[in-house]
CSV table of C-alpha atoms in Angstrom, one decimal:
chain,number,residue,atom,x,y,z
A,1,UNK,CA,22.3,75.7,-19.3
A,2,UNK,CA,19.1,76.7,-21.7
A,3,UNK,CA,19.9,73.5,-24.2
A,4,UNK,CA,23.6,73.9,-24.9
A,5,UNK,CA,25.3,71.4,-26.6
A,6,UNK,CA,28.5,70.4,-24.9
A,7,UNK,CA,30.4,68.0,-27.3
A,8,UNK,CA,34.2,66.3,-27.4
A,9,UNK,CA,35.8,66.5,-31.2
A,10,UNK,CA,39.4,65.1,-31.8
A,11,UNK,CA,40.8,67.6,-34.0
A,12,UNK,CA,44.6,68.5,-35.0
A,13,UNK,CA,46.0,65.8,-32.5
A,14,UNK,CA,43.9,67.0,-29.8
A,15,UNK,CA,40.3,66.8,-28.0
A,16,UNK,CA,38.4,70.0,-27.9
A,17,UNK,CA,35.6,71.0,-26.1
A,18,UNK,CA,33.1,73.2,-27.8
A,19,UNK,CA,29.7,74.3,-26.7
A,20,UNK,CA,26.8,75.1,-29.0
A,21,UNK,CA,23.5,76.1,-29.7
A,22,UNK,CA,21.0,77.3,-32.2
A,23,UNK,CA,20.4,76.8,-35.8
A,24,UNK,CA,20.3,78.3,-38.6
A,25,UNK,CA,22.2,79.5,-42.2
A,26,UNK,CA,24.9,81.7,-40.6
A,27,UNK,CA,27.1,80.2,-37.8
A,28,UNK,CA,29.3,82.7,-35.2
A,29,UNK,CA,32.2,81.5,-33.6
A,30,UNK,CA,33.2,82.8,-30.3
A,31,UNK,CA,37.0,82.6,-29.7
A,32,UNK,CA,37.7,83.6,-25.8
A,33,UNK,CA,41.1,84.9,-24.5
A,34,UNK,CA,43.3,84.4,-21.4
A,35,UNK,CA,42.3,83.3,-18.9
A,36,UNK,CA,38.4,82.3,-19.8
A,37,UNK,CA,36.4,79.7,-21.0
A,38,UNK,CA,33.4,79.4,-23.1
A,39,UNK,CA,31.2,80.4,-20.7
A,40,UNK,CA,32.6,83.6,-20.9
A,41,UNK,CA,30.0,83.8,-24.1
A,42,UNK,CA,27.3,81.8,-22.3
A,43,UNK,CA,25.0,84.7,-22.5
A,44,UNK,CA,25.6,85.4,-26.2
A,45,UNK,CA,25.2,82.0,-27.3
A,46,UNK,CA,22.0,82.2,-25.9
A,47,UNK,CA,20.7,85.4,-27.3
A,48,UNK,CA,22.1,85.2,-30.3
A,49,UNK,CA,21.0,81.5,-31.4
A,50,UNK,CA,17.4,83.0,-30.6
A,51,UNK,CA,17.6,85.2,-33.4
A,52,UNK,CA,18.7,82.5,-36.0
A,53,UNK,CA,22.6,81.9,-35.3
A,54,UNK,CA,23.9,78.8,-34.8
A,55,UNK,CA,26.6,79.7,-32.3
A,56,UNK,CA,29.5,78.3,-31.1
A,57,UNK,CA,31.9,78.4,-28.7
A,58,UNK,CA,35.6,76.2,-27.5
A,59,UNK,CA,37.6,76.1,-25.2
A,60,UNK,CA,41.0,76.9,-26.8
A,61,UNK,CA,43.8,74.4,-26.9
A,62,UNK,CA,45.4,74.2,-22.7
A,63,UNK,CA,41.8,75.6,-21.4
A,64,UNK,CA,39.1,73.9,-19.7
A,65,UNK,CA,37.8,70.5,-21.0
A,66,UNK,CA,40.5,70.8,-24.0
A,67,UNK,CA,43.3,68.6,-23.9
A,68,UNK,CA,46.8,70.9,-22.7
A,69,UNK,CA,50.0,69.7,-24.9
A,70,UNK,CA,52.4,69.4,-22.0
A,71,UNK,CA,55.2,70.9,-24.5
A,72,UNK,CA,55.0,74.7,-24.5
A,73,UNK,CA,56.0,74.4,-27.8
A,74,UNK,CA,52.7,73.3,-29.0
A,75,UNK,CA,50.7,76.5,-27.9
A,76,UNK,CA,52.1,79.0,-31.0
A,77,UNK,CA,50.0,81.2,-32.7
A,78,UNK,CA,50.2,78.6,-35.4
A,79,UNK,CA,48.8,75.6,-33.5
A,80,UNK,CA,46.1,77.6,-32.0
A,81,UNK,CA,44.6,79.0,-35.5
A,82,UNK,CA,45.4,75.3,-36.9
A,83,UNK,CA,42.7,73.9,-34.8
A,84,UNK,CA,40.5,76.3,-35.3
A,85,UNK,CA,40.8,75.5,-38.8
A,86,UNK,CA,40.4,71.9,-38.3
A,87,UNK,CA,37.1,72.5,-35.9
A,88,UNK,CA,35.7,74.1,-38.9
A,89,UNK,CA,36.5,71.3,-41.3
A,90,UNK,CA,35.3,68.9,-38.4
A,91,UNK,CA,32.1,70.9,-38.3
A,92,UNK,CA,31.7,70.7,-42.2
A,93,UNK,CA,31.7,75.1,-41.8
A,94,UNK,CA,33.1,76.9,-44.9
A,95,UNK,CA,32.6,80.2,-43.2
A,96,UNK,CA,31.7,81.7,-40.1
A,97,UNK,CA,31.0,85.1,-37.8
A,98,UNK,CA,33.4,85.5,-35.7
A,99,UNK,CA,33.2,87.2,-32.1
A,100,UNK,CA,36.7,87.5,-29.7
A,101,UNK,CA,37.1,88.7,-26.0
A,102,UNK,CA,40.8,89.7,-25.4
């Protein structure tokens, strides 16, 4: 869809889907809620990386192409911003935008 990037990263004991697009000196990350996907920001990855943005968007931890810990136990609030944090790291980003659908 338009020349986003669908890629597989093993971060914080798992592999996570993310989907991206764009270049440029600011990067937004687009966090989706329950139950949805990253193509629930397919149109503002689009739009957005047009004007600049390198966007990006996973699928959370249980969702989509992301691995699901089969514990319930590994879905707290704490493992969830944990690999967001080491997405980040992965993608060498000190700071980014951030966008959320609840």
């Amino acid at each position: 869809m338009e020349n986003i990037e669908h890629k597989n990263l093993f971060i914080n004991g798992i592999n996570m889907h993310i989907a991206e697009i764009g270049k440029g000196p600011s990067t937004i990350l687009f966090l989706h809620g329950f139950p949805e996907l990253w193509y629930t920001w397919r149109h503002q990855l689009i739009s957005l990386s047009s004007k600049g943005y390198r966007t990006i968007a996973p699928d959370l931890r249980g969702y989509g192409d992301t691995d699901a810990p089969p514990y319930p136990s590994s879905y707290t609030v704490f493992h969830i911003v944990g690999d967001i944090i080491a997405l980040l790291d992965a993608l060498g980003l000190d700071q980014v935008r951030g966008g959320f659908r609840i």
